[in-house]
mmCIF file of N, CA and C in Angstrom:
data_model
loop_
_atom_site.group_PDB
_atom_site.id
_atom_site.type_symbol
_atom_site.label_atom_id
_atom_site.label_comp_id
_atom_site.label_asym_id
_atom_site.label_seq_id
_atom_site.Cartn_x
_atom_site.Cartn_y
_atom_site.Cartn_z
ATOM 1 N N MET D 1 88.198 379.896 28.977
ATOM 2 C CA MET D 1 86.823 379.838 28.547
ATOM 3 C C MET D 1 86.412 378.377 28.423
ATOM 4 N N ASN D 2 85.256 378.040 28.974
ATOM 5 C CA ASN D 2 84.731 376.678 28.876
ATOM 6 C C ASN D 2 83.996 376.510 27.565
ATOM 7 N N ARG D 3 84.319 375.421 26.895
ATOM 8 C CA ARG D 3 83.655 375.130 25.631
ATOM 9 C C ARG D 3 82.857 373.837 25.784
ATOM 10 N N PRO D 4 81.718 373.754 25.117
ATOM 11 C CA PRO D 4 80.923 372.523 25.216
ATOM 12 C C PRO D 4 81.616 371.360 24.504
ATOM 13 N N ASP D 5 81.303 370.151 24.971
ATOM 14 C CA ASP D 5 81.833 368.953 24.319
ATOM 15 C C ASP D 5 81.192 368.807 22.946
ATOM 16 N N ASN D 6 81.865 368.062 22.086
ATOM 17 C CA ASN D 6 81.313 367.778 20.766
ATOM 18 C C ASN D 6 80.062 366.915 20.898
ATOM 19 N N ILE D 7 79.184 367.040 19.949
ATOM 20 C CA ILE D 7 77.969 366.231 19.927
ATOM 21 C C ILE D 7 78.356 364.784 19.681
ATOM 22 N N SER D 8 77.789 363.886 20.493
ATOM 23 C CA SER D 8 78.051 362.463 20.311
ATOM 24 C C SER D 8 77.293 361.950 19.099
ATOM 25 N N VAL D 9 77.940 361.141 18.306
ATOM 26 C CA VAL D 9 77.309 360.549 17.131
ATOM 27 C C VAL D 9 76.997 359.095 17.465
ATOM 28 N N TYR D 10 75.727 358.730 17.320
ATOM 29 C CA TYR D 10 75.289 357.382 17.635
ATOM 30 C C TYR D 10 75.009 356.608 16.351
ATOM 31 N N ASP D 11 75.077 355.283 16.440
ATOM 32 C CA ASP D 11 74.720 354.431 15.308
ATOM 33 C C ASP D 11 73.238 354.609 14.995
ATOM 34 N N GLU D 12 72.870 354.314 13.772
ATOM 35 C CA GLU D 12 71.471 354.392 13.349
ATOM 36 C C GLU D 12 70.634 353.422 14.190
ATOM 37 N N LEU D 13 69.484 353.870 14.668
ATOM 38 C CA LEU D 13 68.618 353.034 15.489
ATOM 39 C C LEU D 13 67.747 352.145 14.622
ATOM 40 N N ASP D 14 67.547 350.921 15.088
ATOM 41 C CA ASP D 14 66.620 350.006 14.433
ATOM 42 C C ASP D 14 65.248 350.232 15.058
ATOM 43 N N LEU D 15 64.302 350.770 14.303
ATOM 44 C CA LEU D 15 62.998 351.133 14.847
ATOM 45 C C LEU D 15 62.212 349.934 15.366
ATOM 46 N N LYS D 16 62.526 348.737 14.904
ATOM 47 C CA LYS D 16 61.835 347.545 15.398
ATOM 48 C C LYS D 16 62.173 347.275 16.860
ATOM 49 N N LEU D 17 63.288 347.801 17.327
ATOM 50 C CA LEU D 17 63.705 347.569 18.698
ATOM 51 C C LEU D 17 63.250 348.673 19.652
ATOM 52 N N GLY D 18 62.560 349.668 19.139
ATOM 53 C CA GLY D 18 62.094 350.768 19.978
ATOM 54 C C GLY D 18 60.947 350.349 20.867
ATOM 55 N N ILE D 19 60.737 351.121 21.894
ATOM 56 C CA ILE D 19 59.640 350.841 22.815
ATOM 57 C C ILE D 19 58.369 351.426 22.217
ATOM 58 N N LYS D 20 57.344 350.610 22.157
ATOM 59 C CA LYS D 20 56.059 351.055 21.633
ATOM 60 C C LYS D 20 55.016 350.897 22.726
ATOM 61 N N SER D 21 54.078 351.791 22.774
ATOM 62 C CA SER D 21 53.037 351.725 23.780
ATOM 63 C C SER D 21 51.744 351.247 23.130
ATOM 64 N N SER D 22 51.160 350.225 23.738
ATOM 65 C CA SER D 22 49.842 349.802 23.286
ATOM 66 C C SER D 22 48.776 350.376 24.219
ATOM 67 N N LEU D 23 49.182 351.318 25.048
ATOM 68 C CA LEU D 23 48.276 351.950 25.995
ATOM 69 C C LEU D 23 48.302 353.461 25.761
ATOM 70 N N PRO D 24 47.426 353.957 24.865
ATOM 71 C CA PRO D 24 47.511 355.357 24.458
ATOM 72 C C PRO D 24 47.086 356.384 25.508
ATOM 73 N N HIS D 25 46.167 356.062 26.400
ATOM 74 C CA HIS D 25 45.665 357.036 27.380
ATOM 75 C C HIS D 25 46.006 356.552 28.778
ATOM 76 N N VAL D 26 47.244 356.727 29.158
ATOM 77 C CA VAL D 26 47.753 356.154 30.398
ATOM 78 C C VAL D 26 47.081 356.749 31.630
ATOM 79 N N LYS D 27 46.919 358.063 31.685
ATOM 80 C CA LYS D 27 46.373 358.704 32.880
ATOM 81 C C LYS D 27 44.961 358.237 33.198
ATOM 82 N N SER D 28 44.094 358.191 32.198
ATOM 83 C CA SER D 28 42.715 357.774 32.459
ATOM 84 C C SER D 28 42.642 356.293 32.805
ATOM 85 N N THR D 29 43.540 355.501 32.253
ATOM 86 C CA THR D 29 43.560 354.069 32.549
ATOM 87 C C THR D 29 43.991 353.827 33.987
ATOM 88 N N ILE D 30 45.044 354.503 34.418
ATOM 89 C CA ILE D 30 45.507 354.358 35.797
ATOM 90 C C ILE D 30 44.466 354.914 36.767
ATOM 91 N N ALA D 31 43.851 356.032 36.417
ATOM 92 C CA ALA D 31 42.815 356.614 37.275
ATOM 93 C C ALA D 31 41.649 355.645 37.450
ATOM 94 N N LEU D 32 41.245 354.983 36.380
ATOM 95 C CA LEU D 32 40.158 354.011 36.488
ATOM 96 C C LEU D 32 40.578 352.818 37.336
ATOM 97 N N ALA D 33 41.807 352.356 37.175
ATOM 98 C CA ALA D 33 42.288 351.231 37.980
ATOM 99 C C ALA D 33 42.257 351.578 39.469
ATOM 100 N N VAL D 34 42.665 352.796 39.804
ATOM 101 C CA VAL D 34 42.639 353.231 41.207
ATOM 102 C C VAL D 34 41.193 353.353 41.699
ATOM 103 N N LEU D 35 40.309 353.891 40.869
ATOM 104 C CA LEU D 35 38.903 354.007 41.239
ATOM 105 C C LEU D 35 38.293 352.631 41.502
ATOM 106 N N LEU D 36 38.534 351.675 40.624
ATOM 107 C CA LEU D 36 37.997 350.331 40.814
ATOM 108 C C LEU D 36 38.546 349.696 42.094
ATOM 109 N N TRP D 37 39.817 349.925 42.355
ATOM 110 C CA TRP D 37 40.447 349.401 43.577
ATOM 111 C C TRP D 37 39.801 350.019 44.820
ATOM 112 N N GLU D 38 39.548 351.325 44.763
ATOM 113 C CA GLU D 38 38.888 352.010 45.883
ATOM 114 C C GLU D 38 37.460 351.489 46.070
ATOM 115 N N CYS D 39 36.728 351.324 44.981
ATOM 116 C CA CYS D 39 35.346 350.854 45.055
ATOM 117 C C CYS D 39 35.248 349.449 45.625
ATOM 118 N N ALA D 40 36.262 348.651 45.402
ATOM 119 C CA ALA D 40 36.269 347.263 45.870
ATOM 120 C C ALA D 40 36.878 347.143 47.264
ATOM 121 N N ASP D 41 37.082 348.268 47.949
ATOM 122 C CA ASP D 41 37.607 348.294 49.308
ATOM 123 C C ASP D 41 39.065 347.869 49.395
ATOM 124 N N ARG D 42 39.849 348.281 48.397
ATOM 125 C CA ARG D 42 41.307 348.127 48.364
ATOM 126 C C ARG D 42 41.812 346.693 48.554
ATOM 127 N N PRO D 43 41.364 345.776 47.723
ATOM 128 C CA PRO D 43 41.839 344.392 47.872
ATOM 129 C C PRO D 43 43.260 344.205 47.346
ATOM 130 N N ALA D 44 43.892 343.114 47.762
ATOM 131 C CA ALA D 44 45.231 342.793 47.261
ATOM 132 C C ALA D 44 45.158 342.335 45.813
ATOM 133 N N GLU D 45 44.055 341.748 45.420
ATOM 134 C CA GLU D 45 43.846 341.284 44.053
ATOM 135 C C GLU D 45 42.419 341.611 43.655
ATOM 136 N N LEU D 46 42.240 342.062 42.423
ATOM 137 C CA LEU D 46 40.920 342.490 41.981
ATOM 138 C C LEU D 46 40.610 341.931 40.603
ATOM 139 N N VAL D 47 39.550 341.162 40.515
ATOM 140 C CA VAL D 47 39.044 340.703 39.216
ATOM 141 C C VAL D 47 38.049 341.764 38.774
ATOM 142 N N TYR D 48 38.429 342.530 37.749
ATOM 143 C CA TYR D 48 37.632 343.690 37.367
ATOM 144 C C TYR D 48 36.877 343.516 36.063
ATOM 145 N N SER D 49 37.130 342.436 35.313
ATOM 146 C CA SER D 49 36.500 342.327 34.001
ATOM 147 C C SER D 49 35.957 340.932 33.746
ATOM 148 N N GLN D 50 35.058 340.896 32.784
ATOM 149 C CA GLN D 50 34.499 339.632 32.319
ATOM 150 C C GLN D 50 34.268 339.749 30.824
ATOM 151 N N GLN D 51 34.233 338.624 30.159
ATOM 152 C CA GLN D 51 34.014 338.632 28.720
ATOM 153 C C GLN D 51 32.532 338.797 28.434
ATOM 154 N N ASN D 52 32.244 339.625 27.436
ATOM 155 C CA ASN D 52 30.874 339.858 27.010
ATOM 156 C C ASN D 52 30.860 339.833 25.489
ATOM 157 N N GLY D 53 30.557 338.685 24.911
ATOM 158 C CA GLY D 53 30.613 338.544 23.461
ATOM 159 C C GLY D 53 32.045 338.643 22.986
ATOM 160 N N ASP D 54 32.326 339.603 22.104
ATOM 161 C CA ASP D 54 33.682 339.810 21.598
ATOM 162 C C ASP D 54 34.483 340.794 22.447
ATOM 163 N N GLY D 55 33.842 341.390 23.445
ATOM 164 C CA GLY D 55 34.513 342.427 24.221
ATOM 165 C C GLY D 55 34.718 342.050 25.675
ATOM 166 N N ILE D 56 35.321 342.972 26.385
ATOM 167 C CA ILE D 56 35.556 342.812 27.813
ATOM 168 C C ILE D 56 34.875 343.981 28.507
ATOM 169 N N VAL D 57 34.130 343.692 29.560
ATOM 170 C CA VAL D 57 33.425 344.719 30.321
ATOM 171 C C VAL D 57 33.677 344.511 31.811
ATOM 172 N N MET D 58 33.279 345.494 32.588
ATOM 173 C CA MET D 58 33.405 345.415 34.033
ATOM 174 C C MET D 58 32.490 344.319 34.576
ATOM 175 N N THR D 59 32.897 343.678 35.654
ATOM 176 C CA THR D 59 32.057 342.649 36.263
ATOM 177 C C THR D 59 30.785 343.284 36.813
ATOM 178 N N ASP D 60 29.732 342.490 36.905
ATOM 179 C CA ASP D 60 28.453 343.001 37.396
ATOM 180 C C ASP D 60 28.567 343.512 38.832
ATOM 181 N N GLU D 61 29.316 342.797 39.653
ATOM 182 C CA GLU D 61 29.497 343.197 41.041
ATOM 183 C C GLU D 61 30.209 344.548 41.124
ATOM 184 N N LEU D 62 31.250 344.710 40.340
ATOM 185 C CA LEU D 62 32.000 345.963 40.332
ATOM 186 C C LEU D 62 31.177 347.098 39.727
ATOM 187 N N ASP D 63 30.315 346.780 38.754
ATOM 188 C CA ASP D 63 29.387 347.785 38.219
ATOM 189 C C ASP D 63 28.613 348.449 39.356
ATOM 190 N N GLN D 64 28.037 347.628 40.201
ATOM 191 C CA GLN D 64 27.205 348.137 41.287
ATOM 192 C C GLN D 64 28.034 348.911 42.314
ATOM 193 N N TRP D 65 29.235 348.424 42.615
ATOM 194 C CA TRP D 65 30.101 349.127 43.566
ATOM 195 C C TRP D 65 30.470 350.516 43.048
ATOM 196 N N VAL D 66 30.778 350.614 41.760
ATOM 197 C CA VAL D 66 31.139 351.914 41.164
ATOM 198 C C VAL D 66 29.937 352.855 41.178
ATOM 199 N N ILE D 67 28.778 352.341 40.832
ATOM 200 C CA ILE D 67 27.558 353.162 40.834
ATOM 201 C C ILE D 67 27.278 353.677 42.244
ATOM 202 N N ASP D 68 27.407 352.809 43.248
ATOM 203 C CA ASP D 68 27.187 353.229 44.632
ATOM 204 C C ASP D 68 28.237 354.245 45.081
ATOM 205 N N TYR D 69 29.494 354.002 44.720
ATOM 206 C CA TYR D 69 30.602 354.861 45.140
ATOM 207 C C TYR D 69 30.487 356.266 44.536
ATOM 208 N N LEU D 70 30.016 356.350 43.307
ATOM 209 C CA LEU D 70 29.931 357.626 42.597
ATOM 210 C C LEU D 70 28.518 358.210 42.550
ATOM 211 N N SER D 71 27.609 357.675 43.347
ATOM 212 C CA SER D 71 26.205 358.077 43.246
ATOM 213 C C SER D 71 25.986 359.569 43.482
ATOM 214 N N GLU D 72 26.646 360.149 44.483
ATOM 215 C CA GLU D 72 26.453 361.580 44.750
ATOM 216 C C GLU D 72 26.955 362.441 43.593
ATOM 217 N N ILE D 73 28.109 362.099 43.061
ATOM 218 C CA ILE D 73 28.668 362.866 41.941
ATOM 219 C C ILE D 73 27.766 362.739 40.719
ATOM 220 N N CYS D 74 27.282 361.523 40.473
ATOM 221 C CA CYS D 74 26.402 361.308 39.315
ATOM 222 C C CYS D 74 25.088 362.072 39.457
ATOM 223 N N GLN D 75 24.557 362.161 40.668
ATOM 224 C CA GLN D 75 23.326 362.927 40.882
ATOM 225 C C GLN D 75 23.572 364.417 40.626
ATOM 226 N N GLU D 76 24.691 364.931 41.128
ATOM 227 C CA GLU D 76 25.006 366.347 40.933
ATOM 228 C C GLU D 76 25.186 366.686 39.455
ATOM 229 N N ASP D 77 25.837 365.804 38.721
ATOM 230 C CA ASP D 77 26.120 366.057 37.309
ATOM 231 C C ASP D 77 25.091 365.443 36.369
ATOM 232 N N GLU D 78 24.033 364.885 36.920
ATOM 233 C CA GLU D 78 22.937 364.290 36.155
ATOM 234 C C GLU D 78 23.431 363.231 35.166
ATOM 235 N N ILE D 79 24.218 362.304 35.684
ATOM 236 C CA ILE D 79 24.737 361.190 34.882
ATOM 237 C C ILE D 79 23.996 359.928 35.311
ATOM 238 N N ASP D 80 23.370 359.256 34.359
ATOM 239 C CA ASP D 80 22.661 358.026 34.723
ATOM 240 C C ASP D 80 23.644 356.852 34.784
ATOM 241 N N ALA D 81 23.256 355.826 35.515
ATOM 242 C CA ALA D 81 24.129 354.682 35.781
ATOM 243 C C ALA D 81 24.539 353.955 34.500
ATOM 244 N N GLU D 82 23.621 353.842 33.545
ATOM 245 C CA GLU D 82 23.930 353.119 32.308
ATOM 246 C C GLU D 82 25.017 353.819 31.499
ATOM 247 N N SER D 83 24.937 355.147 31.397
ATOM 248 C CA SER D 83 25.957 355.863 30.637
ATOM 249 C C SER D 83 27.291 355.869 31.378
ATOM 250 N N LEU D 84 27.262 355.878 32.711
ATOM 251 C CA LEU D 84 28.490 355.790 33.495
ATOM 252 C C LEU D 84 29.204 354.475 33.219
ATOM 253 N N VAL D 85 28.479 353.378 33.302
ATOM 254 C CA VAL D 85 29.072 352.054 33.069
ATOM 255 C C VAL D 85 29.525 351.923 31.615
ATOM 256 N N ALA D 86 28.745 352.443 30.680
ATOM 257 C CA ALA D 86 29.127 352.370 29.266
ATOM 258 C C ALA D 86 30.415 353.149 29.006
ATOM 259 N N THR D 87 30.552 354.302 29.626
ATOM 260 C CA THR D 87 31.767 355.110 29.463
ATOM 261 C C THR D 87 32.965 354.399 30.077
ATOM 262 N N ILE D 88 32.787 353.820 31.243
ATOM 263 C CA ILE D 88 33.883 353.085 31.883
ATOM 264 C C ILE D 88 34.309 351.908 31.020
ATOM 265 N N ASN D 89 33.359 351.212 30.430
ATOM 266 C CA ASN D 89 33.677 350.051 29.601
ATOM 267 C C ASN D 89 34.395 350.421 28.303
ATOM 268 N N GLU D 90 34.428 351.714 27.960
ATOM 269 C CA GLU D 90 35.167 352.182 26.789
ATOM 270 C C GLU D 90 36.605 352.583 27.131
ATOM 271 N N ASN D 91 36.970 352.531 28.399
ATOM 272 C CA ASN D 91 38.316 352.896 28.835
ATOM 273 C C ASN D 91 39.329 351.884 28.300
ATOM 274 N N GLN D 92 40.573 352.334 28.159
ATOM 275 C CA GLN D 92 41.633 351.468 27.636
ATOM 276 C C GLN D 92 41.935 350.288 28.545
ATOM 277 N N LEU D 93 41.516 350.347 29.798
ATOM 278 C CA LEU D 93 41.683 349.217 30.702
ATOM 279 C C LEU D 93 40.948 347.996 30.168
ATOM 280 N N PHE D 94 39.889 348.224 29.406
ATOM 281 C CA PHE D 94 39.105 347.137 28.824
ATOM 282 C C PHE D 94 39.361 346.957 27.327
ATOM 283 N N LYS D 95 39.992 347.923 26.693
ATOM 284 C CA LYS D 95 40.170 347.874 25.242
ATOM 285 C C LYS D 95 41.575 347.511 24.791
ATOM 286 N N SER D 96 42.601 347.888 25.558
ATOM 287 C CA SER D 96 43.977 347.652 25.126
ATOM 288 C C SER D 96 44.439 346.246 25.473
ATOM 289 N N GLN D 97 45.340 345.758 24.650
ATOM 290 C CA GLN D 97 45.938 344.461 24.939
ATOM 291 C C GLN D 97 47.047 344.678 25.958
ATOM 292 N N MET D 98 46.933 343.980 27.086
ATOM 293 C CA MET D 98 47.945 344.119 28.130
ATOM 294 C C MET D 98 48.508 342.747 28.479
ATOM 295 N N GLU D 99 49.745 342.755 28.831
ATOM 296 C CA GLU D 99 50.408 341.506 29.207
ATOM 297 C C GLU D 99 50.069 341.194 30.662
ATOM 298 N N ALA D 100 50.095 339.915 30.973
ATOM 299 C CA ALA D 100 49.870 339.492 32.361
ATOM 300 C C ALA D 100 51.012 340.001 33.217
ATOM 301 N N TYR D 101 50.693 340.327 34.441
ATOM 302 C CA TYR D 101 51.681 340.874 35.367
ATOM 303 C C TYR D 101 51.746 339.976 36.576
ATOM 304 N N CYS D 102 52.911 339.686 37.012
ATOM 305 C CA CYS D 102 53.085 338.810 38.156
ATOM 306 C C CYS D 102 53.955 339.504 39.191
ATOM 307 N N CYS D 103 53.554 339.426 40.427
ATOM 308 C CA CYS D 103 54.332 340.030 41.510
ATOM 309 C C CYS D 103 55.066 338.939 42.278
ATOM 310 N N PHE D 104 56.232 339.303 42.774
ATOM 311 C CA PHE D 104 57.004 338.369 43.602
ATOM 312 C C PHE D 104 57.159 338.914 44.982
#
């Protein structure tokens, strides 16, 4: 008869060393990043934000590209451009603190 192995006992974990996420809504953030990349015609590098007072918002150029890209959907769902941009600017892509990323 096969018997299971004993449960492994681990040392107490130090919670300060645990992985913490400063990005609570990952799916919507990644979806927005892909949408912005698509709207900008898939560039290798994309400047998507600018400072506006104490906050960060989408660039004016990208605002217009997103509005143009989603115009048919917005017409069908009766979403005006101002509320679309305001909703996008509330995404975690603009609200969460993220570290700089470098590619090699």
